[in-house]
Amino acid sequence: MKKKIKELEKANEELRSLEETYRLSFEQVSDVIFMLDTDLRILNMSPSVEKNLGYHPLEFIGKPFAKIKNVMDPGCYATASAKLASILEGKTVDPSDYIIFTKDGTRRSIETNATPVVKNGKLFCIVCIVRDITRRRQAEEHLFYERNFSQTVVESQPGLFFVIDEQGKLLRWNDNLEIMTGYSAGEIRETPAVDLLPENYRKESLQRIQEIIRRGEISMETEMIFKNGVRKTFRFHAKRLSYEGRLCIVGTGMDVTDQKRTENDLKRFAENLQDANIALRVLMQQRNEDQKDTEEKLQANVNDLILPALKKLKQANLEDRHKNQLQILEHHLREIVSPFMKNLHAAHADLTPREIQILDLIKKGKNNKEIAVLLAASLKTVETHRNHIRKKLNLVNARVNLRSYLLSMS
């Protein structure tokens, strides 16, 4: 009997120890734990509910589960009630995520695991463990938004975007790669990146991949062959990066086929223009030589043929009026082949023949009256011509003597 009493005392002590351990665990646990009876009445609630939600356990203990409706999102409460009903029917339910509100109205995300407790073959109670997953959910949402943002940035690229490993296997790409090349996602996944290039570029491209791994960054131009056989020139820029725990290469590619075609057309145009300029310079040089030859012949003809004839006429018995006319004619012939007249014509091609006559007489020192007599014109006419001449020579309102100006041009 004494032995049995000792064994019973020992068992009671162990039971008290287990109860104390359970109580301490129940009070210190960070998750919220509560129990429901088969009538869905709350039997107990861990003190952690005050730390997590701001409510005292006594606000729930002894109350029906419907009490939780006041702190739970309506849609979530309906889901939770349905799952509890399934447990009462003997079914097993998976953990669920819900939205609840703390006493101060703060929104929280929780994960709830409801487990039935069976005693003597019958449902005794339901133990619910509630874990605050607000931070985890925020992190997941942030990660989702970041991935969505990254994907949007990738898809908004006007050209190609790709990630390849050291062996040149495509790991990730944007839709443009499928649209431009005509290959499906499955075909691209099974095709090494260098196989999208002409055969004569593949060996060099594999070397460039290793060069990017060593140097960290590179730019290059190469052709790509699309599924329909069309070739396009792309300008690629690639960088080394760590992707999914391994060393990879991220890059972009822009179709520069039209740009290269335009550059080549401009280059050919420039070459043709250069050839045309050379030909034009040759023609201009030949023209200048021909003009010089013509001027030399004209001067020789005037000196050898016309001036000797005029000299004989001057020796004839002529009136003074006719001699003056011959003298003017001789002077004009000499001026035709002189540098002064050529320069004057080149600089002022808009001068009339009469104005050129008057200019020549002014240069010789003739005044308006003398010019009028020699040209058989009125004095007013000569003065009008002089004004026109000054205007064409840009000497209006300029304090410059016309004869001095003409002599400076000689």
mmCIF file of C-alpha atoms in Angstrom:
data_model
loop_
_atom_site.group_PDB
_atom_site.id
_atom_site.type_symbol
_atom_site.label_atom_id
_atom_site.label_comp_id
_atom_site.label_asym_id
_atom_site.label_seq_id
_atom_site.Cartn_x
_atom_site.Cartn_y
_atom_site.Cartn_z
ATOM 1 C CA MET A 1 0.000 0.000 0.000
ATOM 2 C CA LYS A 2 2.806 2.404 0.887
ATOM 3 C CA LYS A 3 4.491 1.559 -2.394
ATOM 4 C CA LYS A 4 1.321 2.285 -4.329
ATOM 5 C CA ILE A 5 0.821 5.577 -2.442
ATOM 6 C CA LYS A 6 4.368 6.630 -3.323
ATOM 7 C CA GLU A 7 3.819 5.730 -6.965
ATOM 8 C CA LEU A 8 0.548 7.694 -6.964
ATOM 9 C CA GLU A 9 2.236 10.714 -5.367
ATOM 10 C CA LYS A 10 5.006 10.496 -7.927
ATOM 11 C CA ALA A 11 2.467 10.328 -10.754
ATOM 12 C CA ASN A 12 0.595 13.321 -9.327
ATOM 13 C CA GLU A 13 3.852 15.249 -9.079
ATOM 14 C CA GLU A 14 4.666 14.473 -12.691
ATOM 15 C CA LEU A 15 1.146 15.484 -13.689
ATOM 16 C CA ARG A 16 1.458 18.781 -11.809
ATOM 17 C CA SER A 17 4.828 19.336 -13.523
ATOM 18 C CA LEU A 18 3.328 18.662 -16.944
ATOM 19 C CA GLU A 19 0.392 20.961 -16.148
ATOM 20 C CA GLU A 20 2.816 23.690 -15.072
ATOM 21 C CA THR A 21 4.864 23.197 -18.191
ATOM 22 C CA TYR A 22 1.716 23.358 -20.315
ATOM 23 C CA ARG A 23 0.514 26.474 -18.477
ATOM 24 C CA LEU A 24 3.839 28.234 -18.885
ATOM 25 C CA SER A 25 3.999 27.275 -22.552
ATOM 26 C CA PHE A 26 0.401 28.360 -23.090
ATOM 27 C CA GLU A 27 1.072 31.712 -21.424
ATOM 28 C CA GLN A 28 4.444 32.369 -23.075
ATOM 29 C CA VAL A 29 3.749 31.205 -26.621
ATOM 30 C CA SER A 30 3.878 34.012 -29.224
ATOM 31 C CA ASP A 31 1.102 32.538 -31.380
ATOM 32 C CA VAL A 32 -2.502 32.870 -30.297
ATOM 33 C CA ILE A 33 -4.003 29.538 -29.196
ATOM 34 C CA PHE A 34 -7.638 28.969 -28.378
ATOM 35 C CA MET A 35 -9.952 25.977 -28.012
ATOM 36 C CA LEU A 36 -13.534 25.501 -29.180
ATOM 37 C CA ASP A 37 -15.993 22.939 -27.895
ATOM 38 C CA THR A 38 -18.383 21.066 -30.147
ATOM 39 C CA ASP A 39 -20.850 23.950 -29.830
ATOM 40 C CA LEU A 40 -18.127 26.273 -31.147
ATOM 41 C CA ARG A 41 -17.861 28.051 -27.826
ATOM 42 C CA ILE A 42 -14.430 29.420 -26.891
ATOM 43 C CA LEU A 43 -13.072 27.393 -23.964
ATOM 44 C CA ASN A 44 -9.804 29.274 -23.454
ATOM 45 C CA MET A 45 -7.548 31.820 -25.133
ATOM 46 C CA SER A 46 -3.791 32.272 -24.715
ATOM 47 C CA PRO A 47 -2.599 35.559 -23.138
ATOM 48 C CA SER A 48 -0.656 36.277 -26.340
ATOM 49 C CA VAL A 49 -3.926 37.524 -27.879
ATOM 50 C CA GLU A 50 -3.462 40.756 -25.912
ATOM 51 C CA LYS A 51 0.040 41.272 -27.278
ATOM 52 C CA ASN A 52 -0.958 40.401 -30.845
ATOM 53 C CA LEU A 53 -4.404 41.962 -31.130
ATOM 54 C CA GLY A 54 -4.838 44.180 -28.064
ATOM 55 C CA TYR A 55 -7.771 42.159 -26.684
ATOM 56 C CA HIS A 56 -7.830 40.548 -23.220
ATOM 57 C CA PRO A 57 -8.470 36.783 -23.253
ATOM 58 C CA LEU A 58 -11.552 37.236 -21.066
ATOM 59 C CA GLU A 59 -13.188 39.201 -23.903
ATOM 60 C CA PHE A 60 -13.404 35.878 -25.796
ATOM 61 C CA ILE A 61 -13.417 33.043 -23.223
ATOM 62 C CA GLY A 62 -16.910 31.576 -22.768
ATOM 63 C CA LYS A 63 -18.200 33.427 -25.819
ATOM 64 C CA PRO A 64 -19.399 31.753 -29.028
ATOM 65 C CA PHE A 65 -17.111 31.755 -32.046
ATOM 66 C CA ALA A 66 -19.450 34.359 -33.561
ATOM 67 C CA LYS A 67 -17.755 36.838 -31.197
ATOM 68 C CA ILE A 68 -14.726 36.695 -33.496
ATOM 69 C CA LYS A 69 -16.894 38.024 -36.317
ATOM 70 C CA ASN A 70 -16.421 41.497 -34.837
ATOM 71 C CA VAL A 71 -12.646 41.397 -35.361
ATOM 72 C CA MET A 72 -12.557 39.461 -38.623
ATOM 73 C CA ASP A 73 -13.006 40.427 -42.257
ATOM 74 C CA PRO A 74 -16.587 39.399 -43.234
ATOM 75 C CA GLY A 75 -15.460 37.244 -46.134
ATOM 76 C CA CYS A 76 -12.810 35.579 -43.994
ATOM 77 C CA TYR A 77 -15.305 34.925 -41.194
ATOM 78 C CA ALA A 78 -17.607 33.115 -43.631
ATOM 79 C CA THR A 79 -14.712 30.956 -44.824
ATOM 80 C CA ALA A 80 -13.580 30.161 -41.261
ATOM 81 C CA SER A 81 -17.145 29.226 -40.217
ATOM 82 C CA ALA A 82 -17.439 26.849 -43.171
ATOM 83 C CA LYS A 83 -14.145 25.164 -42.288
ATOM 84 C CA LEU A 84 -15.203 24.705 -38.652
ATOM 85 C CA ALA A 85 -18.435 23.145 -39.870
ATOM 86 C CA SER A 86 -16.387 20.723 -41.985
ATOM 87 C CA ILE A 87 -14.314 19.755 -38.924
ATOM 88 C CA LEU A 88 -17.505 19.083 -36.955
ATOM 89 C CA GLU A 89 -18.504 16.736 -39.791
ATOM 90 C CA GLY A 90 -15.258 14.819 -39.313
ATOM 91 C CA LYS A 91 -13.412 16.291 -42.267
ATOM 92 C CA THR A 92 -9.820 17.485 -42.340
ATOM 93 C CA VAL A 93 -9.102 21.057 -43.443
ATOM 94 C CA ASP A 94 -5.899 22.756 -44.555
ATOM 95 C CA PRO A 95 -4.414 25.826 -42.855
ATOM 96 C CA SER A 96 -5.963 29.069 -44.082
ATOM 97 C CA ASP A 97 -5.003 32.744 -44.276
ATOM 98 C CA TYR A 98 -7.399 35.375 -42.975
ATOM 99 C CA ILE A 99 -7.644 39.113 -42.416
ATOM 100 C CA ILE A 100 -8.377 40.363 -38.890
ATOM 101 C CA PHE A 101 -8.328 43.732 -37.145
ATOM 102 C CA THR A 102 -6.643 44.617 -33.876
ATOM 103 C CA LYS A 103 -8.430 46.525 -31.146
ATOM 104 C CA ASP A 104 -7.069 49.834 -32.504
ATOM 105 C CA GLY A 105 -8.306 48.953 -36.017
ATOM 106 C CA THR A 106 -4.969 47.887 -37.534
ATOM 107 C CA ARG A 107 -5.302 45.339 -40.318
ATOM 108 C CA ARG A 108 -3.363 42.102 -39.804
ATOM 109 C CA SER A 109 -2.807 38.949 -41.842
ATOM 110 C CA ILE A 110 -2.966 35.645 -39.958
ATOM 111 C CA GLU A 111 -2.471 31.980 -40.719
ATOM 112 C CA THR A 112 -4.813 29.646 -38.803
ATOM 113 C CA ASN A 113 -4.455 25.912 -38.321
ATOM 114 C CA ALA A 114 -7.527 24.185 -36.825
ATOM 115 C CA THR A 115 -7.011 20.653 -35.494
ATOM 116 C CA PRO A 116 -9.763 18.378 -34.058
ATOM 117 C CA VAL A 117 -9.081 16.648 -30.723
ATOM 118 C CA VAL A 118 -10.769 13.205 -30.476
ATOM 119 C CA LYS A 119 -11.430 11.471 -27.130
ATOM 120 C CA ASN A 120 -12.967 8.005 -26.809
ATOM 121 C CA GLY A 121 -13.711 8.035 -30.509
ATOM 122 C CA LYS A 122 -15.645 11.278 -30.335
ATOM 123 C CA LEU A 123 -14.756 14.871 -31.165
ATOM 124 C CA PHE A 124 -13.815 16.486 -27.860
ATOM 125 C CA CYS A 125 -12.723 19.968 -28.983
ATOM 126 C CA ILE A 126 -10.987 21.950 -31.728
ATOM 127 C CA VAL A 127 -7.581 23.521 -31.108
ATOM 128 C CA CYS A 128 -6.835 26.614 -33.227
ATOM 129 C CA ILE A 129 -3.365 28.072 -33.575
ATOM 130 C CA VAL A 130 -3.205 31.587 -35.031
ATOM 131 C CA ARG A 131 0.080 33.009 -36.306
ATOM 132 C CA ASP A 132 0.605 36.656 -37.294
ATOM 133 C CA ILE A 133 2.026 36.603 -40.859
ATOM 134 C CA THR A 134 1.571 40.310 -41.579
ATOM 135 C CA ARG A 135 5.277 40.943 -42.153
ATOM 136 C CA ARG A 136 5.638 37.844 -44.261
ATOM 137 C CA ARG A 137 2.603 38.821 -46.312
ATOM 138 C CA GLN A 138 3.974 42.365 -46.755
ATOM 139 C CA ALA A 139 7.305 40.913 -47.838
ATOM 140 C CA GLU A 140 5.534 38.618 -50.294
ATOM 141 C CA GLU A 141 3.492 41.509 -51.676
ATOM 142 C CA HIS A 142 6.615 43.659 -51.949
ATOM 143 C CA LEU A 143 8.391 40.829 -53.740
ATOM 144 C CA PHE A 144 5.376 40.401 -56.023
ATOM 145 C CA TYR A 145 5.334 44.101 -56.872
ATOM 146 C CA GLU A 146 9.091 44.094 -57.438
ATOM 147 C CA ARG A 147 8.834 41.083 -59.749
ATOM 148 C CA ASN A 148 5.911 42.677 -61.553
ATOM 149 C CA PHE A 149 7.856 45.930 -61.882
ATOM 150 C CA SER A 150 10.939 44.098 -63.146
ATOM 151 C CA GLN A 151 8.878 42.147 -65.648
ATOM 152 C CA THR A 152 7.183 45.340 -66.835
ATOM 153 C CA VAL A 153 10.578 47.004 -67.297
ATOM 154 C CA VAL A 154 11.841 43.968 -69.209
ATOM 155 C CA GLU A 155 8.786 43.834 -71.484
ATOM 156 C CA SER A 156 8.893 47.595 -72.091
ATOM 157 C CA GLN A 157 12.328 47.299 -73.691
ATOM 158 C CA PRO A 158 12.053 48.360 -77.363
ATOM 159 C CA GLY A 159 14.474 45.630 -78.400
ATOM 160 C CA LEU A 160 15.625 42.290 -77.013
ATOM 161 C CA PHE A 161 16.265 41.389 -73.372
ATOM 162 C CA PHE A 162 17.889 38.134 -72.312
ATOM 163 C CA VAL A 163 19.775 36.302 -69.563
ATOM 164 C CA ILE A 164 22.174 33.505 -70.505
ATOM 165 C CA ASP A 165 24.494 31.293 -68.479
ATOM 166 C CA GLU A 166 28.192 30.678 -69.119
ATOM 167 C CA GLN A 167 27.363 27.982 -71.672
ATOM 168 C CA GLY A 168 25.127 30.357 -73.640
ATOM 169 C CA LYS A 169 21.824 28.767 -72.573
ATOM 170 C CA LEU A 170 18.940 31.220 -72.499
ATOM 171 C CA LEU A 171 17.425 31.420 -69.006
ATOM 172 C CA ARG A 172 15.122 34.400 -69.380
ATOM 173 C CA TRP A 173 13.969 36.676 -72.212
ATOM 174 C CA ASN A 174 11.258 39.164 -73.106
ATOM 175 C CA ASP A 175 8.380 38.624 -75.514
ATOM 176 C CA ASN A 176 10.188 40.581 -78.238
ATOM 177 C CA LEU A 177 12.668 37.724 -78.664
ATOM 178 C CA GLU A 178 9.822 35.362 -79.562
ATOM 179 C CA ILE A 179 8.012 37.961 -81.699
ATOM 180 C CA MET A 180 11.094 39.017 -83.682
ATOM 181 C CA THR A 181 12.715 35.621 -84.187
ATOM 182 C CA GLY A 182 9.492 33.661 -84.705
ATOM 183 C CA TYR A 183 10.582 30.920 -82.268
ATOM 184 C CA SER A 184 8.268 29.697 -79.495
ATOM 185 C CA ALA A 185 9.226 29.807 -75.823
ATOM 186 C CA GLY A 186 9.862 26.039 -75.858
ATOM 187 C CA GLU A 187 12.119 26.295 -78.910
ATOM 188 C CA ILE A 188 14.096 29.152 -77.375
ATOM 189 C CA ARG A 189 14.467 27.243 -74.106
ATOM 190 C CA GLU A 190 16.028 24.306 -75.958
ATOM 191 C CA THR A 191 18.148 26.409 -78.340
ATOM 192 C CA PRO A 192 21.603 27.750 -77.348
ATOM 193 C CA ALA A 193 21.782 31.503 -77.840
ATOM 194 C CA VAL A 194 24.645 31.233 -80.359
ATOM 195 C CA ASP A 195 22.470 29.067 -82.625
ATOM 196 C CA LEU A 196 20.419 32.199 -83.342
ATOM 197 C CA LEU A 197 23.511 33.656 -85.038
ATOM 198 C CA PRO A 198 25.046 32.856 -88.446
ATOM 199 C CA GLU A 199 27.429 29.911 -88.287
ATOM 200 C CA ASN A 200 30.490 32.044 -88.994
ATOM 201 C CA TYR A 201 29.692 34.206 -85.909
ATOM 202 C CA ARG A 202 29.131 31.391 -83.386
ATOM 203 C CA LYS A 203 32.709 30.605 -82.410
ATOM 204 C CA GLU A 204 33.480 34.288 -81.913
ATOM 205 C CA SER A 205 30.278 34.757 -79.872
ATOM 206 C CA LEU A 206 31.248 31.935 -77.493
ATOM 207 C CA GLN A 207 34.591 33.684 -76.995
ATOM 208 C CA ARG A 208 32.743 36.951 -76.332
ATOM 209 C CA ILE A 209 30.644 35.240 -73.632
ATOM 210 C CA GLN A 210 33.800 34.205 -71.808
ATOM 211 C CA GLU A 211 35.187 37.711 -72.314
ATOM 212 C CA ILE A 212 32.103 39.191 -70.608
ATOM 213 C CA ILE A 213 32.554 36.780 -67.694
ATOM 214 C CA ARG A 214 36.165 38.011 -67.347
ATOM 215 C CA ARG A 215 35.745 41.726 -68.043
ATOM 216 C CA GLY A 216 32.215 42.246 -66.742
ATOM 217 C CA GLU A 217 30.819 44.191 -69.695
ATOM 218 C CA ILE A 218 30.994 44.367 -73.486
ATOM 219 C CA SER A 219 29.256 45.835 -76.555
ATOM 220 C CA MET A 220 29.199 44.296 -80.010
ATOM 221 C CA GLU A 221 27.363 44.157 -83.338
ATOM 222 C CA THR A 222 26.401 40.902 -85.011
ATOM 223 C CA GLU A 223 23.743 39.372 -87.230
ATOM 224 C CA MET A 224 20.853 37.185 -86.098
ATOM 225 C CA ILE A 225 19.003 34.602 -88.180
ATOM 226 C CA PHE A 226 15.258 34.421 -87.624
ATOM 227 C CA LYS A 227 13.179 31.284 -88.011
ATOM 228 C CA ASN A 228 12.029 32.386 -91.483
ATOM 229 C CA GLY A 229 15.653 32.823 -92.605
ATOM 230 C CA VAL A 230 15.670 36.626 -92.468
ATOM 231 C CA ARG A 231 18.933 38.178 -91.263
ATOM 232 C CA LYS A 232 19.007 41.305 -89.117
ATOM 233 C CA THR A 233 21.898 43.256 -87.632
ATOM 234 C CA PHE A 234 21.726 43.868 -83.861
ATOM 235 C CA ARG A 235 23.817 45.984 -81.512
ATOM 236 C CA PHE A 236 24.207 44.116 -78.199
ATOM 237 C CA HIS A 237 25.271 45.374 -74.787
ATOM 238 C CA ALA A 238 25.832 42.756 -72.087
ATOM 239 C CA LYS A 239 26.938 42.665 -68.442
ATOM 240 C CA ARG A 240 27.957 39.998 -65.998
ATOM 241 C CA LEU A 241 25.648 39.373 -63.015
ATOM 242 C CA SER A 242 24.728 36.757 -60.427
ATOM 243 C CA TYR A 243 21.338 35.239 -61.300
ATOM 244 C CA GLU A 244 19.656 32.534 -59.238
ATOM 245 C CA GLY A 245 22.918 31.742 -57.475
ATOM 246 C CA ARG A 246 25.132 31.411 -60.541
ATOM 247 C CA LEU A 247 27.247 33.621 -62.751
ATOM 248 C CA CYS A 248 25.284 34.720 -65.821
ATOM 249 C CA ILE A 249 25.067 37.438 -68.443
ATOM 250 C CA VAL A 250 22.235 39.938 -68.864
ATOM 251 C CA GLY A 251 21.982 41.831 -72.105
ATOM 252 C CA THR A 252 19.907 43.925 -74.469
ATOM 253 C CA GLY A 253 19.860 44.028 -78.253
ATOM 254 C CA MET A 254 18.630 46.695 -80.672
ATOM 255 C CA ASP A 255 17.785 46.083 -84.329
ATOM 256 C CA VAL A 256 20.097 48.473 -86.242
ATOM 257 C CA THR A 257 19.561 46.953 -89.691
ATOM 258 C CA ASP A 258 17.895 50.076 -91.114
ATOM 259 C CA GLN A 259 20.439 52.310 -89.409
ATOM 260 C CA LYS A 260 23.358 50.349 -90.858
ATOM 261 C CA ARG A 261 21.704 50.431 -94.296
ATOM 262 C CA THR A 262 21.321 54.217 -94.017
ATOM 263 C CA GLU A 263 24.930 54.581 -92.876
ATOM 264 C CA ASN A 264 26.128 52.537 -95.839
ATOM 265 C CA ASP A 265 23.978 54.599 -98.225
ATOM 266 C CA LEU A 266 25.380 57.811 -96.766
ATOM 267 C CA LYS A 267 28.907 56.442 -97.050
ATOM 268 C CA ARG A 268 28.365 55.575 -100.708
ATOM 269 C CA PHE A 269 26.781 58.983 -101.295
ATOM 270 C CA ALA A 270 29.772 60.692 -99.669
ATOM 271 C CA GLU A 271 32.153 58.674 -101.832
ATOM 272 C CA ASN A 272 30.168 59.546 -104.960
ATOM 273 C CA LEU A 273 30.063 63.179 -103.895
ATOM 274 C CA GLN A 274 33.808 63.165 -103.368
ATOM 275 C CA ASP A 275 34.309 61.706 -106.849
ATOM 276 C CA ALA A 276 31.953 64.352 -108.271
ATOM 277 C CA ASN A 277 33.894 67.100 -106.481
ATOM 278 C CA ILE A 278 37.143 65.809 -107.921
ATOM 279 C CA ALA A 279 35.609 65.736 -111.401
ATOM 280 C CA LEU A 280 34.199 69.246 -110.880
ATOM 281 C CA ARG A 281 37.581 70.568 -109.783
ATOM 282 C CA VAL A 282 39.135 69.057 -112.913
ATOM 283 C CA LEU A 283 36.441 70.684 -115.073
ATOM 284 C CA MET A 284 36.872 74.045 -113.319
ATOM 285 C CA GLN A 285 40.612 73.862 -113.782
ATOM 286 C CA GLN A 286 40.135 73.028 -117.459
ATOM 287 C CA ARG A 287 37.618 75.888 -117.770
ATOM 288 C CA ASN A 288 40.056 78.336 -116.200
ATOM 289 C CA GLU A 289 42.780 77.177 -118.530
ATOM 290 C CA ASP A 290 40.445 77.503 -121.521
ATOM 291 C CA GLN A 291 39.367 80.954 -120.395
ATOM 292 C CA LYS A 292 42.956 82.038 -119.935
ATOM 293 C CA ASP A 293 43.804 80.702 -123.383
ATOM 294 C CA THR A 294 40.814 82.574 -124.892
ATOM 295 C CA GLU A 295 41.841 85.801 -123.165
ATOM 296 C CA GLU A 296 45.394 85.444 -124.419
ATOM 297 C CA LYS A 297 44.134 84.868 -127.968
ATOM 298 C CA LEU A 298 41.759 87.844 -127.695
ATOM 299 C CA GLN A 299 44.526 90.085 -126.437
ATOM 300 C CA ALA A 300 46.845 88.890 -129.202
ATOM 301 C CA ASN A 301 44.162 89.556 -131.852
ATOM 302 C CA VAL A 302 43.452 93.031 -130.457
ATOM 303 C CA ASN A 303 47.173 93.901 -130.279
ATOM 304 C CA ASP A 304 48.160 92.342 -133.601
ATOM 305 C CA LEU A 305 45.113 93.008 -135.776
ATOM 306 C CA ILE A 306 42.804 95.730 -134.441
ATOM 307 C CA LEU A 307 45.140 98.234 -132.785
ATOM 308 C CA PRO A 308 47.487 98.524 -135.848
ATOM 309 C CA ALA A 309 44.438 99.280 -138.015
ATOM 310 C CA LEU A 310 43.255 101.955 -135.593
ATOM 311 C CA LYS A 311 46.730 103.475 -135.598
ATOM 312 C CA LYS A 312 46.592 103.851 -139.389
ATOM 313 C CA LEU A 313 43.129 105.448 -139.159
ATOM 314 C CA LYS A 314 44.387 107.989 -136.609
ATOM 315 C CA GLN A 315 47.127 108.994 -139.092
ATOM 316 C CA ALA A 316 44.509 109.699 -141.746
ATOM 317 C CA ASN A 317 43.119 113.184 -142.359
ATOM 318 C CA LEU A 318 40.122 113.015 -140.008
ATOM 319 C CA GLU A 319 38.137 115.613 -138.177
ATOM 320 C CA ASP A 320 38.928 116.141 -134.509
ATOM 321 C CA ARG A 321 35.554 114.684 -133.542
ATOM 322 C CA HIS A 322 36.326 111.463 -135.354
ATOM 323 C CA LYS A 323 39.839 111.333 -133.918
ATOM 324 C CA ASN A 324 38.363 111.599 -130.421
ATOM 325 C CA GLN A 325 36.013 108.739 -131.182
ATOM 326 C CA LEU A 326 38.926 106.638 -132.481
ATOM 327 C CA GLN A 327 40.887 107.443 -129.324
ATOM 328 C CA ILE A 328 37.949 106.338 -127.162
ATOM 329 C CA LEU A 329 37.559 103.151 -129.213
ATOM 330 C CA GLU A 330 41.258 102.329 -128.838
ATOM 331 C CA HIS A 331 41.068 102.930 -125.116
ATOM 332 C CA HIS A 332 38.030 100.665 -124.749
ATOM 333 C CA LEU A 333 39.728 97.890 -126.655
ATOM 334 C CA ARG A 334 42.710 98.104 -124.344
ATOM 335 C CA GLU A 335 40.419 98.156 -121.283
ATOM 336 C CA ILE A 336 38.563 95.042 -122.500
ATOM 337 C CA VAL A 337 41.687 92.985 -122.063
ATOM 338 C CA SER A 338 42.865 94.801 -118.914
ATOM 339 C CA PRO A 339 42.595 93.275 -115.380
ATOM 340 C CA PHE A 340 40.631 96.333 -114.161
ATOM 341 C CA MET A 341 37.703 95.767 -116.485
ATOM 342 C CA LYS A 342 37.630 92.046 -115.803
ATOM 343 C CA ASN A 343 37.577 92.693 -112.056
ATOM 344 C CA LEU A 344 34.899 95.355 -112.430
ATOM 345 C CA HIS A 345 32.658 93.032 -114.469
ATOM 346 C CA ALA A 346 33.213 90.146 -112.042
ATOM 347 C CA ALA A 347 32.378 92.246 -108.981
ATOM 348 C CA HIS A 348 29.483 94.233 -110.493
ATOM 349 C CA ALA A 349 27.839 92.253 -113.274
ATOM 350 C CA ASP A 350 24.681 94.391 -112.943
ATOM 351 C CA LEU A 351 26.366 97.509 -114.471
ATOM 352 C CA THR A 352 24.922 98.561 -117.826
ATOM 353 C CA PRO A 353 27.162 99.228 -120.882
ATOM 354 C CA ARG A 354 26.486 102.983 -120.595
ATOM 355 C CA GLU A 355 27.423 102.954 -116.905
ATOM 356 C CA ILE A 356 30.656 101.135 -117.757
ATOM 357 C CA GLN A 357 31.436 103.859 -120.324
ATOM 358 C CA ILE A 358 30.859 106.550 -117.729
ATOM 359 C CA LEU A 359 32.980 104.684 -115.172
ATOM 360 C CA ASP A 360 35.830 104.530 -117.645
ATOM 361 C CA LEU A 361 35.626 108.281 -118.343
ATOM 362 C CA ILE A 362 35.423 109.081 -114.619
ATOM 363 C CA LYS A 363 38.538 106.984 -114.058
ATOM 364 C CA LYS A 364 40.304 109.087 -116.749
ATOM 365 C CA GLY A 365 39.471 112.242 -114.808
ATOM 366 C CA LYS A 366 36.617 113.530 -116.955
ATOM 367 C CA ASN A 367 33.946 115.672 -115.251
ATOM 368 C CA ASN A 368 30.199 115.462 -115.874
ATOM 369 C CA LYS A 369 30.147 118.134 -118.610
ATOM 370 C CA GLU A 370 33.029 116.530 -120.500
ATOM 371 C CA ILE A 371 31.375 113.113 -120.239
ATOM 372 C CA ALA A 372 28.083 114.567 -121.543
ATOM 373 C CA VAL A 373 29.861 116.029 -124.582
ATOM 374 C CA LEU A 374 31.790 112.835 -125.347
ATOM 375 C CA LEU A 375 28.669 110.645 -125.037
ATOM 376 C CA ALA A 376 26.321 113.201 -126.679
ATOM 377 C CA ALA A 377 24.077 113.044 -123.606
ATOM 378 C CA SER A 378 22.546 115.665 -121.325
ATOM 379 C CA LEU A 379 24.239 116.673 -118.096
ATOM 380 C CA LYS A 380 21.235 115.464 -116.079
ATOM 381 C CA THR A 381 21.465 112.043 -117.700
ATOM 382 C CA VAL A 382 25.128 111.736 -116.738
ATOM 383 C CA GLU A 383 24.371 112.790 -113.158
ATOM 384 C CA THR A 384 21.588 110.170 -112.936
ATOM 385 C CA HIS A 385 23.975 107.473 -114.185
ATOM 386 C CA ARG A 386 26.563 108.526 -111.598
ATOM 387 C CA ASN A 387 23.976 108.150 -108.810
ATOM 388 C CA HIS A 388 23.038 104.684 -110.089
ATOM 389 C CA ILE A 389 26.711 103.728 -110.227
ATOM 390 C CA ARG A 390 27.336 104.821 -106.622
ATOM 391 C CA LYS A 391 24.270 102.820 -105.523
ATOM 392 C CA LYS A 392 25.431 99.658 -107.314
ATOM 393 C CA LEU A 393 28.938 100.066 -105.883
ATOM 394 C CA ASN A 394 27.470 100.506 -102.355
ATOM 395 C CA LEU A 395 28.867 104.036 -102.094
ATOM 396 C CA VAL A 396 25.592 105.833 -101.253
ATOM 397 C CA ASN A 397 26.085 108.121 -98.225
ATOM 398 C CA ALA A 398 29.742 107.077 -98.188
ATOM 399 C CA ARG A 399 32.283 109.881 -98.135
ATOM 400 C CA VAL A 400 34.344 108.312 -100.879
ATOM 401 C CA ASN A 401 35.385 109.961 -104.158
ATOM 402 C CA LEU A 402 34.176 107.827 -107.054
ATOM 403 C CA ARG A 403 37.335 108.331 -109.165
ATOM 404 C CA SER A 404 39.569 107.490 -106.180
ATOM 405 C CA TYR A 405 37.574 104.337 -105.594
ATOM 406 C CA LEU A 406 37.910 103.263 -109.243
ATOM 407 C CA LEU A 407 41.644 103.936 -109.258
ATOM 408 C CA SER A 408 42.022 101.799 -106.094
ATOM 409 C CA MET A 409 40.425 98.883 -107.967
ATOM 410 C CA SER A 410 42.939 99.100 -110.841
#
